[in-house]
CSV table of C-alpha atoms and ligand atoms in Angstrom, one decimal:
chain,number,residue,atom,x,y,z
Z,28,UNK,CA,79.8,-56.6,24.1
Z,29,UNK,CA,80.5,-53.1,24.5
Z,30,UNK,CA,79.0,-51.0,27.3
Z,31,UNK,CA,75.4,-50.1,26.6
Z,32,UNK,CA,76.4,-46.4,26.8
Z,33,UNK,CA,78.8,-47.0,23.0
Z,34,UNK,CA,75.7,-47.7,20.7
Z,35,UNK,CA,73.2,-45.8,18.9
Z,36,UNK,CA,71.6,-45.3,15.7
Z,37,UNK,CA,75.2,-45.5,13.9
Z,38,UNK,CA,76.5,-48.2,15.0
Z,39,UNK,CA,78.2,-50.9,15.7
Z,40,UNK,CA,76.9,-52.7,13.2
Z,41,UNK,CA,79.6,-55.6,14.0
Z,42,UNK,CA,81.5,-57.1,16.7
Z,43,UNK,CA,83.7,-60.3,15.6
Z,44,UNK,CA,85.7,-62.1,17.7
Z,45,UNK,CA,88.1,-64.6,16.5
Z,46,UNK,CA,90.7,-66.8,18.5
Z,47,UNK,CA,93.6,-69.0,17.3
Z,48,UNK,CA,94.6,-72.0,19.8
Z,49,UNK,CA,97.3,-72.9,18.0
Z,50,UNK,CA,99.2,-68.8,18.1
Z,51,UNK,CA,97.2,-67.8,21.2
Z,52,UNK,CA,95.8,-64.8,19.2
Z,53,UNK,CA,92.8,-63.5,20.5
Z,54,UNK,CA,91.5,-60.3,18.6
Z,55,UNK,CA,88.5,-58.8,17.5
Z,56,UNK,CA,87.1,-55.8,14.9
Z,57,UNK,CA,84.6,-53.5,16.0
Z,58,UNK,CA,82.4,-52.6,12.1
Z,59,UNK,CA,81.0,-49.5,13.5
Z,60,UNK,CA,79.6,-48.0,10.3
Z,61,UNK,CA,79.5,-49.4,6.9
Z,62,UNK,CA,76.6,-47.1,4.9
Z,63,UNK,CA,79.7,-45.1,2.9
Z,64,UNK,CA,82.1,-47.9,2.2
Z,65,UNK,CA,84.1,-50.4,4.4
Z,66,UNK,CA,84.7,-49.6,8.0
Z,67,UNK,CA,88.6,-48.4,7.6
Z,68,UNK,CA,90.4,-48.2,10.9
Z,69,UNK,CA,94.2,-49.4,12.4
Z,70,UNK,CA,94.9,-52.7,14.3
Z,71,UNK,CA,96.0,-52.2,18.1
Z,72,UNK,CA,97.8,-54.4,20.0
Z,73,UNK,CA,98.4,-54.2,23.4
Z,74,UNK,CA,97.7,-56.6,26.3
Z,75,UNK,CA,94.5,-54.1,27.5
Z,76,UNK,CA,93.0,-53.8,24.4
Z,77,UNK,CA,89.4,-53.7,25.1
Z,78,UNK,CA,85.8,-53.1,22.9
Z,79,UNK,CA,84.7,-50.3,24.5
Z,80,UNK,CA,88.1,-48.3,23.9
Z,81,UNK,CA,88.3,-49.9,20.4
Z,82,UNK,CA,84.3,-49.5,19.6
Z,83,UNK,CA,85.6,-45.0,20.4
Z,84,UNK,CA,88.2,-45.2,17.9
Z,85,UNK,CA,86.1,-47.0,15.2
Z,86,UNK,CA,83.3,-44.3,15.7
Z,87,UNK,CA,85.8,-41.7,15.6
Z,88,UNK,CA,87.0,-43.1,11.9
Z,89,UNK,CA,83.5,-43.0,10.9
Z,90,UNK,CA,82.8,-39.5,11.8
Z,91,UNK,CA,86.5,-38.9,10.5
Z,92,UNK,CA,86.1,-40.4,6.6
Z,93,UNK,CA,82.6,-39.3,6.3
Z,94,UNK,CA,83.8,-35.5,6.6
Z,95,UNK,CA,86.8,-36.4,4.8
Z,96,UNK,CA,84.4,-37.4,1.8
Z,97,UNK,CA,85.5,-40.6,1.3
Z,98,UNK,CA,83.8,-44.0,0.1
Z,99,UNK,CA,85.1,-45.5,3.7
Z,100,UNK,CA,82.8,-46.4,6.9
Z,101,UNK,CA,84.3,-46.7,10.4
Z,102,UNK,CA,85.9,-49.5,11.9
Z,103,UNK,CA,88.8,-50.4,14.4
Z,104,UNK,CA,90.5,-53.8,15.6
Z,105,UNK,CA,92.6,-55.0,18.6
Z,106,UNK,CA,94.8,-58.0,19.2
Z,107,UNK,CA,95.2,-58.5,22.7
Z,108,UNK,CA,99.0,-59.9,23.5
Z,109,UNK,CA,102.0,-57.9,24.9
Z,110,UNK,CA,104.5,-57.5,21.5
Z,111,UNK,CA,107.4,-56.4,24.0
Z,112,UNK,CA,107.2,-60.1,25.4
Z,113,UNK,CA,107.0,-61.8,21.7
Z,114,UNK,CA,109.7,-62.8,19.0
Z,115,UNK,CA,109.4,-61.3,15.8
Z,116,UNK,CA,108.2,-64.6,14.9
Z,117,UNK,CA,105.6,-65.1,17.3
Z,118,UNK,CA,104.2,-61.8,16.4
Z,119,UNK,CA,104.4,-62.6,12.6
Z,120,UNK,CA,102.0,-65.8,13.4
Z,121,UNK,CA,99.3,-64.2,15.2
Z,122,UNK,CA,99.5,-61.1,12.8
Z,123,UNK,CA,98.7,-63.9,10.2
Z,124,UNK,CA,96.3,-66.0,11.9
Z,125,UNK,CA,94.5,-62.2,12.5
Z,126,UNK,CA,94.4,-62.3,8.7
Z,127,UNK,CA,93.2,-65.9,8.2
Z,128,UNK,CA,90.1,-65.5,10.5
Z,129,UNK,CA,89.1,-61.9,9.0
Z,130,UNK,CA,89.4,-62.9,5.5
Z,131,UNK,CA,85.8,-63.6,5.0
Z,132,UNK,CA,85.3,-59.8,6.0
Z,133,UNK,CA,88.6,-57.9,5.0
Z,134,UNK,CA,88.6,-56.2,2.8
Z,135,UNK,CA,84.9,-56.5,2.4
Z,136,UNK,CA,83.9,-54.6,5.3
Z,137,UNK,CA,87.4,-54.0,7.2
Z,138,UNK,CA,90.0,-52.2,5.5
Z,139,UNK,CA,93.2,-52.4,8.2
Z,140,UNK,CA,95.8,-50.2,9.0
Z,141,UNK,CA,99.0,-49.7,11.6
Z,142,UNK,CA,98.3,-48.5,14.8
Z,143,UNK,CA,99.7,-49.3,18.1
Z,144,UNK,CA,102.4,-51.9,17.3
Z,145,UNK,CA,102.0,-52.8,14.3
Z,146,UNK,CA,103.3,-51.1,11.2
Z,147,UNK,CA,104.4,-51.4,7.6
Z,148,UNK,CA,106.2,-54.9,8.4
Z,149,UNK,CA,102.9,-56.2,10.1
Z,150,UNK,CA,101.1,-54.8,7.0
Z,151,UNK,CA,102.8,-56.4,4.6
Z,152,UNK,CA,102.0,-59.7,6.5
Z,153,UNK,CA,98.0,-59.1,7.0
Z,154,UNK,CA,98.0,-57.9,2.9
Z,155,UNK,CA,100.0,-61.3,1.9
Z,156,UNK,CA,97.9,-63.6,4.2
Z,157,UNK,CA,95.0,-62.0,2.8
Z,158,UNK,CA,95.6,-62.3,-0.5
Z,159,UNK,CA,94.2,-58.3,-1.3
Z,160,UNK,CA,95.9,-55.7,-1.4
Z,161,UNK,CA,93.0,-53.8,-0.7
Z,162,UNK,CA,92.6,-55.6,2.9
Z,163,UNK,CA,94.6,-52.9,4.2
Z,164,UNK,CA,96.7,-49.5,4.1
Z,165,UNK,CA,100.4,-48.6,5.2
Z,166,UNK,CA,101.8,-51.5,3.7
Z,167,UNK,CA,105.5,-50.5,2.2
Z,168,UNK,CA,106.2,-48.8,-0.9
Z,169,UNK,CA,107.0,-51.8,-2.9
Z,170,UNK,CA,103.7,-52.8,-1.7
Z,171,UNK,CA,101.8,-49.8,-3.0
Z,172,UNK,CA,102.2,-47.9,0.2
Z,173,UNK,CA,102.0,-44.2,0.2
Z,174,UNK,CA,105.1,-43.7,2.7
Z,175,UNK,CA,104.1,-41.7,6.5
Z,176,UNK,CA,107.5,-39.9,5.7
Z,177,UNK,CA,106.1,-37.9,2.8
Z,178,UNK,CA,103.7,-36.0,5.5
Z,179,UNK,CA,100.1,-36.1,4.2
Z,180,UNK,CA,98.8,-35.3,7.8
Z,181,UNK,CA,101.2,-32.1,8.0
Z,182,UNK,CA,100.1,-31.1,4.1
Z,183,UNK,CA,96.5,-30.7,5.2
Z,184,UNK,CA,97.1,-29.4,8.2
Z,185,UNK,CA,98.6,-26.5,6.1
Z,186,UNK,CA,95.9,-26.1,3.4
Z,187,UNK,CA,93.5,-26.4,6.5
Z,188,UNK,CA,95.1,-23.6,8.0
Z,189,UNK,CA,95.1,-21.2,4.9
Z,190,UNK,CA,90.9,-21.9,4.6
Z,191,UNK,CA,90.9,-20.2,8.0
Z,192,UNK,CA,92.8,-17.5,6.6
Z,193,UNK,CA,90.9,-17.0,3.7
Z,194,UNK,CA,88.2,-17.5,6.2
Z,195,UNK,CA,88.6,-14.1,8.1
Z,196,UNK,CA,89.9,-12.6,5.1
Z,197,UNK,CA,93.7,-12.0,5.7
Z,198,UNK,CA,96.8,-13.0,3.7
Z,199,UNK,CA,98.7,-15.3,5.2
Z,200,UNK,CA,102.1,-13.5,4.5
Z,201,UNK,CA,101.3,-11.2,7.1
Z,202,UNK,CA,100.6,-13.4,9.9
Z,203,UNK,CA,102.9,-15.0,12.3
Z,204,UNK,CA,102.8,-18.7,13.6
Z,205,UNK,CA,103.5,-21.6,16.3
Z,206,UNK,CA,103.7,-24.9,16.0
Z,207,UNK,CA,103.4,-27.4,19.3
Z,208,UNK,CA,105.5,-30.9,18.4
Z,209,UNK,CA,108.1,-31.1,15.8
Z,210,UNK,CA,107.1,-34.5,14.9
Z,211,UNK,CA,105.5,-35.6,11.4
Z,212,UNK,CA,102.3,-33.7,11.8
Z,213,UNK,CA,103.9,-30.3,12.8
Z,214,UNK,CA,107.0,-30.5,10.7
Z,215,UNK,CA,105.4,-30.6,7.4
Z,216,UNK,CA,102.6,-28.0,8.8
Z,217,UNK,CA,105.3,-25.3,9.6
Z,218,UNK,CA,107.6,-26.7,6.3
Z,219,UNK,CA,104.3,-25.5,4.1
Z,220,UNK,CA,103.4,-22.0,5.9
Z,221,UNK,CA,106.7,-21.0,6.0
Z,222,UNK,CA,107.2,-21.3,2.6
Z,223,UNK,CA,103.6,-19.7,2.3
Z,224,UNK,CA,105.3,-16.6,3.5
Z,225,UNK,CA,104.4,-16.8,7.2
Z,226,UNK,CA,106.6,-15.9,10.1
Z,227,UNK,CA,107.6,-18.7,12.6
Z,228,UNK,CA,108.0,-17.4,15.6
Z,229,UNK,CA,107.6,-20.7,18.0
Z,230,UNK,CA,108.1,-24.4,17.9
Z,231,UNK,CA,107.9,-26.9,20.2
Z,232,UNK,CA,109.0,-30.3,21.4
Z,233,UNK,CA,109.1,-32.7,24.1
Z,234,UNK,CA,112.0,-30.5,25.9
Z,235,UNK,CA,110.6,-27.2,25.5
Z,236,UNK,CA,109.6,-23.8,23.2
Z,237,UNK,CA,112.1,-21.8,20.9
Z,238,UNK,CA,110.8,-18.6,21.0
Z,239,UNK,CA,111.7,-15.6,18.4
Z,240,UNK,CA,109.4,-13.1,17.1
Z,241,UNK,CA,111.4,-11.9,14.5
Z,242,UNK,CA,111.1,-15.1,13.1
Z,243,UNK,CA,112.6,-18.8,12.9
Z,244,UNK,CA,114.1,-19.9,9.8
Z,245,UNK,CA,112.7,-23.7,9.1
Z,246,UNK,CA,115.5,-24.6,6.9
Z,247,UNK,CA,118.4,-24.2,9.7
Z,248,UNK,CA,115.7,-25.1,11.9
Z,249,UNK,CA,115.1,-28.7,10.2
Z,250,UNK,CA,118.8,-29.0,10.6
Z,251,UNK,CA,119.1,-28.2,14.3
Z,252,UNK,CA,116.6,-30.7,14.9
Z,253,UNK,CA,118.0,-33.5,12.9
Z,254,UNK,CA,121.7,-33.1,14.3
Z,255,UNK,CA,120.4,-32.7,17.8
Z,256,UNK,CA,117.6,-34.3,18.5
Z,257,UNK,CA,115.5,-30.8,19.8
Z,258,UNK,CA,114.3,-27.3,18.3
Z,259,UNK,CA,115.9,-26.0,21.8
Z,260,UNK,CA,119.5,-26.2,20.0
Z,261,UNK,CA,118.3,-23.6,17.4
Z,262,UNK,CA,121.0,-20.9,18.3
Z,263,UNK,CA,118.5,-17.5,18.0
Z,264,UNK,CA,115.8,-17.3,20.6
Z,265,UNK,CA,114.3,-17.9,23.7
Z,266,UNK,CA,113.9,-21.3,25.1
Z,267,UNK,CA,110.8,-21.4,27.1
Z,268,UNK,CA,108.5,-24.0,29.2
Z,269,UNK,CA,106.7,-26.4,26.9
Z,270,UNK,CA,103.1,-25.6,27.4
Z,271,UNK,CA,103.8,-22.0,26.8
Z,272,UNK,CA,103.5,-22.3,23.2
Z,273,UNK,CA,100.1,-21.7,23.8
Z,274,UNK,CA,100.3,-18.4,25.0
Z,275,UNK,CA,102.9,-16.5,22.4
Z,276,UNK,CA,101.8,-14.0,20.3
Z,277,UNK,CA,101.4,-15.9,16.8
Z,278,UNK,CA,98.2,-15.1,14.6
Z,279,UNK,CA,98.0,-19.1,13.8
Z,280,UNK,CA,98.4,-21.7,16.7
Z,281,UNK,CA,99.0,-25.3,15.1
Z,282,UNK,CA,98.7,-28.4,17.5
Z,283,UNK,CA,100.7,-31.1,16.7
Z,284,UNK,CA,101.7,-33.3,19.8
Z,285,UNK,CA,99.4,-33.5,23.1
Z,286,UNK,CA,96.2,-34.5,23.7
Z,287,UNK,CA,94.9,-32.0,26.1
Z,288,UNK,CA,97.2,-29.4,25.6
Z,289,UNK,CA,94.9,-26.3,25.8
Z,290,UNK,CA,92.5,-27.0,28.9
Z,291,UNK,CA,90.2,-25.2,31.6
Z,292,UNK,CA,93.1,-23.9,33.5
Z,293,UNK,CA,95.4,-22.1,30.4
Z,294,UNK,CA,92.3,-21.3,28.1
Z,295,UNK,CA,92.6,-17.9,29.1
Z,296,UNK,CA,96.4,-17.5,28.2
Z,297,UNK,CA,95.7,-18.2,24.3
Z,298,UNK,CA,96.6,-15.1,22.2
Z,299,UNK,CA,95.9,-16.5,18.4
Z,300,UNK,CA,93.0,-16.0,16.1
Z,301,UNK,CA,93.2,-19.5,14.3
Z,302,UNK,CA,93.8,-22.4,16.2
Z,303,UNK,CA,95.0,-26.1,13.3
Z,304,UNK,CA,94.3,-29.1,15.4
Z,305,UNK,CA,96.4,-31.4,13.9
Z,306,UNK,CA,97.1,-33.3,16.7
Z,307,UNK,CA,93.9,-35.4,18.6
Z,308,UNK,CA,91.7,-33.8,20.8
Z,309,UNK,CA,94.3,-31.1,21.5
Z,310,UNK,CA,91.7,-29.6,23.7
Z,311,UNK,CA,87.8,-30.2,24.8
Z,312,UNK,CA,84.3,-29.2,22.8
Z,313,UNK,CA,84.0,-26.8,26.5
Z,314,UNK,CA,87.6,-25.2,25.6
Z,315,UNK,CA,86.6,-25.2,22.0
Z,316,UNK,CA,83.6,-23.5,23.0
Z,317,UNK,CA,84.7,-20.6,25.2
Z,318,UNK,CA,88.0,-19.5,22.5
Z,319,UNK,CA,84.7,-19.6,19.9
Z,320,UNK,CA,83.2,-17.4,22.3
Z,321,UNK,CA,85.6,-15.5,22.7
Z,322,UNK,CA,86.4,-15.1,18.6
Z,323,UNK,CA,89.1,-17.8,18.3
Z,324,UNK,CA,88.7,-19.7,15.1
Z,325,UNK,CA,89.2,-23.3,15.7
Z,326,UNK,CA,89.6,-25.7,12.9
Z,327,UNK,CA,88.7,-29.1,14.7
Z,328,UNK,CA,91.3,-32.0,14.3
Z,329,UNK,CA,89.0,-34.3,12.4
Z,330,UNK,CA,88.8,-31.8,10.0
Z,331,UNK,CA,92.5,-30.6,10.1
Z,332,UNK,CA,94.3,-33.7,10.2
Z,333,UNK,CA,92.5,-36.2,7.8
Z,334,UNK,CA,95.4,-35.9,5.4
Z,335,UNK,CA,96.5,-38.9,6.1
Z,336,UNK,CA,93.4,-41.2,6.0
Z,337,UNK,CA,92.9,-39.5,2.8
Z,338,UNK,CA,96.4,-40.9,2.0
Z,339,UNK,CA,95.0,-44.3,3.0
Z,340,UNK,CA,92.2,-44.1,0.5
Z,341,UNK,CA,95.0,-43.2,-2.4
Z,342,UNK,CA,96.8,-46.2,-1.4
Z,343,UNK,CA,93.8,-48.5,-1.5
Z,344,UNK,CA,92.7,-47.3,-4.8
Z,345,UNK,CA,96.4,-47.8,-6.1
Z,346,UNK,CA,97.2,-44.1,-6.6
Z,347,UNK,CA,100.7,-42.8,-6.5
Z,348,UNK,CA,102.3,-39.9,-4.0
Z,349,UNK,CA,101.3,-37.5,-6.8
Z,350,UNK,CA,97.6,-38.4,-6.5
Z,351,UNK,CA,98.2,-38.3,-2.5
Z,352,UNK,CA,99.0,-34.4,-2.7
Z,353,UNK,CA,96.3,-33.6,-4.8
Z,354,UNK,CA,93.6,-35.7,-2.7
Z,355,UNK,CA,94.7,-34.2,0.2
Z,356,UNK,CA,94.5,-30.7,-0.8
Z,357,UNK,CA,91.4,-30.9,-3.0
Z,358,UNK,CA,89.4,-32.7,-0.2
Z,359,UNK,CA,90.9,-30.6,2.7
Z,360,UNK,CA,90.2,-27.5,1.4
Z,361,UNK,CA,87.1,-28.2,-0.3
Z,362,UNK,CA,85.8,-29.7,4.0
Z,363,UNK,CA,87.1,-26.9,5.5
Z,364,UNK,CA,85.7,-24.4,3.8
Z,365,UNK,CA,82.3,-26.1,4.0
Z,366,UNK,CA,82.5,-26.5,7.8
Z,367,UNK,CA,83.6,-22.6,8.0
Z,368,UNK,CA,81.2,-21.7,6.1
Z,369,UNK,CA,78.7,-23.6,7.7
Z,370,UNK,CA,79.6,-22.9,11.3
Z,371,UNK,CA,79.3,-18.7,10.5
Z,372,UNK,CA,75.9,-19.6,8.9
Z,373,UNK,CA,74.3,-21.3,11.7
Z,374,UNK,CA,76.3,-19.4,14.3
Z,375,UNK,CA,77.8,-22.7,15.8
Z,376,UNK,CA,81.6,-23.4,16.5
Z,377,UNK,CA,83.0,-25.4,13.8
Z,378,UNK,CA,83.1,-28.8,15.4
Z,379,UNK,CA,79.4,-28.6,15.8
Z,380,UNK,CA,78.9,-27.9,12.1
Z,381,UNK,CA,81.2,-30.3,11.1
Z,382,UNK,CA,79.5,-33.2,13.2
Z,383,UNK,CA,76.0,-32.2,11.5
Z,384,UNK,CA,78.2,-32.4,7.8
Z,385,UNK,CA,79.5,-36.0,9.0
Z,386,UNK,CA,76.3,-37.3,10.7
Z,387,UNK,CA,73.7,-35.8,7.9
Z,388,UNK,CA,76.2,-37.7,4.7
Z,389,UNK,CA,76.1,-41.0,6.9
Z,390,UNK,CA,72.5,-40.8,7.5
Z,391,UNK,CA,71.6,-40.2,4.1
Z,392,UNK,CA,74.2,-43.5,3.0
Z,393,UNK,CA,72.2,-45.4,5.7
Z,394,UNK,CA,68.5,-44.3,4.2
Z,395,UNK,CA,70.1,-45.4,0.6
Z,396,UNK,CA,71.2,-48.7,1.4
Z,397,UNK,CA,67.9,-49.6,3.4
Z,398,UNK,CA,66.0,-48.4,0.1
Z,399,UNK,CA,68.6,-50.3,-2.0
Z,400,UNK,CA,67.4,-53.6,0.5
Z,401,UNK,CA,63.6,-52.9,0.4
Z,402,UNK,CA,63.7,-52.7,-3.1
Z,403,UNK,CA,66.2,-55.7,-4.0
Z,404,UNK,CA,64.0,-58.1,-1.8
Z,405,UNK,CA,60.5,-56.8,-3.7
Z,406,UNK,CA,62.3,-57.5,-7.0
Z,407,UNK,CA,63.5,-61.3,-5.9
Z,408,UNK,CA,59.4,-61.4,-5.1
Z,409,UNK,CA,58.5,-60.5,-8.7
T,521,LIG,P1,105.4,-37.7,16.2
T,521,LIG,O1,105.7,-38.8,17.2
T,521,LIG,O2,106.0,-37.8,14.8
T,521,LIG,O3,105.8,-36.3,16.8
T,521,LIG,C1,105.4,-35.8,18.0
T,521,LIG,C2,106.1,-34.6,18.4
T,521,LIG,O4,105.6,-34.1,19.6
T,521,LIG,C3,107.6,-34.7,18.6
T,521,LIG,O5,108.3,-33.6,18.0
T,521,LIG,C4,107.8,-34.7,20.1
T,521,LIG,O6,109.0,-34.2,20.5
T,521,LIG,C5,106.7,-33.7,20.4
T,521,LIG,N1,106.3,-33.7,21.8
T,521,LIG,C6,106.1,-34.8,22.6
T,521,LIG,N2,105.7,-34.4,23.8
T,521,LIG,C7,105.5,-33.0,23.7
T,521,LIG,C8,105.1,-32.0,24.6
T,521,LIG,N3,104.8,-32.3,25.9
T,521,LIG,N4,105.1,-30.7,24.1
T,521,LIG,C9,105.5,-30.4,22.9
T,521,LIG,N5,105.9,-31.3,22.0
T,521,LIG,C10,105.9,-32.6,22.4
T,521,LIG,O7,103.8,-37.6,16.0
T,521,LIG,P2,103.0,-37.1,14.8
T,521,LIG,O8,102.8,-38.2,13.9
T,521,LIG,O9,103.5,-35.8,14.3
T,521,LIG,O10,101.6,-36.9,15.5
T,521,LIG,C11,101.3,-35.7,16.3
T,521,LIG,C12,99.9,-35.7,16.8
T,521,LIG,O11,99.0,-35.7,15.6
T,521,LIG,C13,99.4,-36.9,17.6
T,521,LIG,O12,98.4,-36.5,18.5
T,521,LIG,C14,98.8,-37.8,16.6
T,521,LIG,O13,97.8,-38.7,17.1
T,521,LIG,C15,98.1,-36.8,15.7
T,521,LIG,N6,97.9,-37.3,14.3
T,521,LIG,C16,98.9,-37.7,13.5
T,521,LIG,C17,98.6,-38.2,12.2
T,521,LIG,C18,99.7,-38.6,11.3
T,521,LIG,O14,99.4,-39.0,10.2
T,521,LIG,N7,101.0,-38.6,11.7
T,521,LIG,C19,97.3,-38.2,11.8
T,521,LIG,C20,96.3,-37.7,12.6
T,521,LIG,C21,96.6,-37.3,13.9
């Protein structure tokens, strides 16, 4: 079970458990909501895997690919083993006994993907034990997967981040920028903007901020960090403390690393006028609510970073990178600008109006599909 506090009118609609004496493999798939499509969500596997942590993140897809506006539900699975004390082998085997016992509802109503410990290799195995190729996503490229490395999740981020702009009505080669994490998500965010004509004036990793208001060239930048391992090597600048990327100067602030980064103690030390989340929960609804407060735009992450479910659902469909870029951007910008637009309507922060857009489409799925059963059993009757 999951703790009485982690259901409500969504969901979950499913909890299966399934063992295998003969691999030890013990796992189970929280189906938290399947009224837009199947529940799409990663497999985890760590020794403390648990429901109630695993029931969060399959509500958090369903909230996630209902905004994104895509034919997906919410779901999320976890194998609970230690992969640092198993042979590639043993991992292999319970991988595939994983995908023996969810076969009767994968990819019917579970669509996998990677998560903790397990990646393209482990997708490849679930996909060919299954027998679909539709059972999950991030499988490799001569599978049909969409590669991570083209940056989906950073290509949103962007096109997220010019909504905004458009948003408060200023052109987005005037404005300056910071990006927190030089990782996937934040390199392909500041690749984009900077060749959007902003100014980069701070980037950060895990050993601190380089700092220069007259700007930070990405292409020597991108260099700098793949020869030595940090954006502190970049030669022109200030290094500074990590955290204080939050408080420089730049018109757009993109997250792209912590959890918690912005919190009740810094709040006050944030200078920009959009805030990207592409990173998760960069910060908390109370934060978001005081820098709305205060006139901080603040595009929530589940809005910001869904390039790369959106990526998931062009690999399940068989589409190609080509159809991965223009998903992304069609669906991105076409959600943000609903949520901004919403939220200024109503007078709400955007996270609340992009709750009600996620809640109200699965509610309305839900009504459907009970009509669709009412009316299926009173025909059999005829
Ligand atoms: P990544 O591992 O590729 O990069 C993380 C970056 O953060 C690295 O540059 C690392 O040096 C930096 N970093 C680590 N600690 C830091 C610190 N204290 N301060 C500043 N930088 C620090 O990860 P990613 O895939 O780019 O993901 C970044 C965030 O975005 C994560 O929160 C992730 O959950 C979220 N996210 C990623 C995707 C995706 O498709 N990659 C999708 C949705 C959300």
């Amino acid at each position: 079970m999951v703790s009485d506090t982690y259901h409500d009118e969504l969901g979950p609609e499913m909890i299966v458990e399934v063992y295998d004496p003969s691999t030890s493999m013990h796992g189970f798939v929280v189906i938290d909501n399947t009224a837009l499509g199947p529940g799409k969500g990663g497999i985890r596997m760590t020794p403390s895997v648990n429901k109630d942590e695993v029931f969060k993140l399959a509500r958090a897809m369903t909230y996630k690919c209902s905004l994104a506006g895509l034919p997906f539900g919410g779901a999320k699975s976890g194998i609970i083993a230690n992969p640092k004390e198993m042979s590639r082998a043993e991992k292999d085997a319970v991988i595939k006994a994983f995908a023996r016992a969810l076969k009767p509802i994968s990819p019917s109503l579970y669509v996998a993907a990677p998560d903790i410990s397990t990646a393209e290799h482990e997708m490849r195995v679930y996909a060919e034990t299954n027998g679909s190729m539709k059972s999950c996503t991030g499988k490799p490229a001569d599978m049909g997967g969409i590669p991570h490395e083209l940056g989906s999740t950073g290509f949103g981020v962007f096109h997220a981040a010019l909504v905004a702009v458009k948003h408060l009505g200023l052109d987005v080669r005037k404005l300056s920028f910071a990006v927190e994490g030089f990782g996937n998500v934040g390199w392909f965010a500041a690749k984009h903007l900077s060749e959007a004509g902003a100014r980069l004036i701070a980037v950060s990793d895990s050993r601190g901020v380089m700092y220069n208001p007259r700007g930070i060239d990405f292409e020597k930048l991108a260099r700098v960090k793949k020869e030595q391992g940090t954006v502190t090597g970049y030669d022109d600048g200030e290094v500074l403390e990590g955290k204080r990327i939050i408080e420089v100067d730049a018109d757009i602030l993109v997250t792209a690393a912590i959890p918690d980064l912005v919190t009740e103690d810094n709040k006050n030390l944030v200078k920009a006028r959009i805030i990207v989340e592409g990173s998760n929960i960069p910060m908390t609804p109370g934060v978001e609510e005081y820098l709305h407060k205060k006139g901080v735009l603040v595009v929530p992450d589940f809005v910001a970073n869904a390039g790369g479910v959106i990526s998931s659902y062009v690999e399940y469909i068989g589409g190609t990178p080509k159809d991965m870029f223009r998903m992304v951007e069609e669906k991105i910008v076409k959600n943000t600008s609903e949520v901004l637009e919403k939220a200024k309507q109503a007078g709400v922060k955007p996270r609340d109006a992009a709750m009600n857009i996620a809640v109200e489409r699965i509610k309305k799925a839900m009504k459907q599909r009970s009509e669709r059963v009412v009316k299926g059993g009173s025909e059999r009757k005829k």
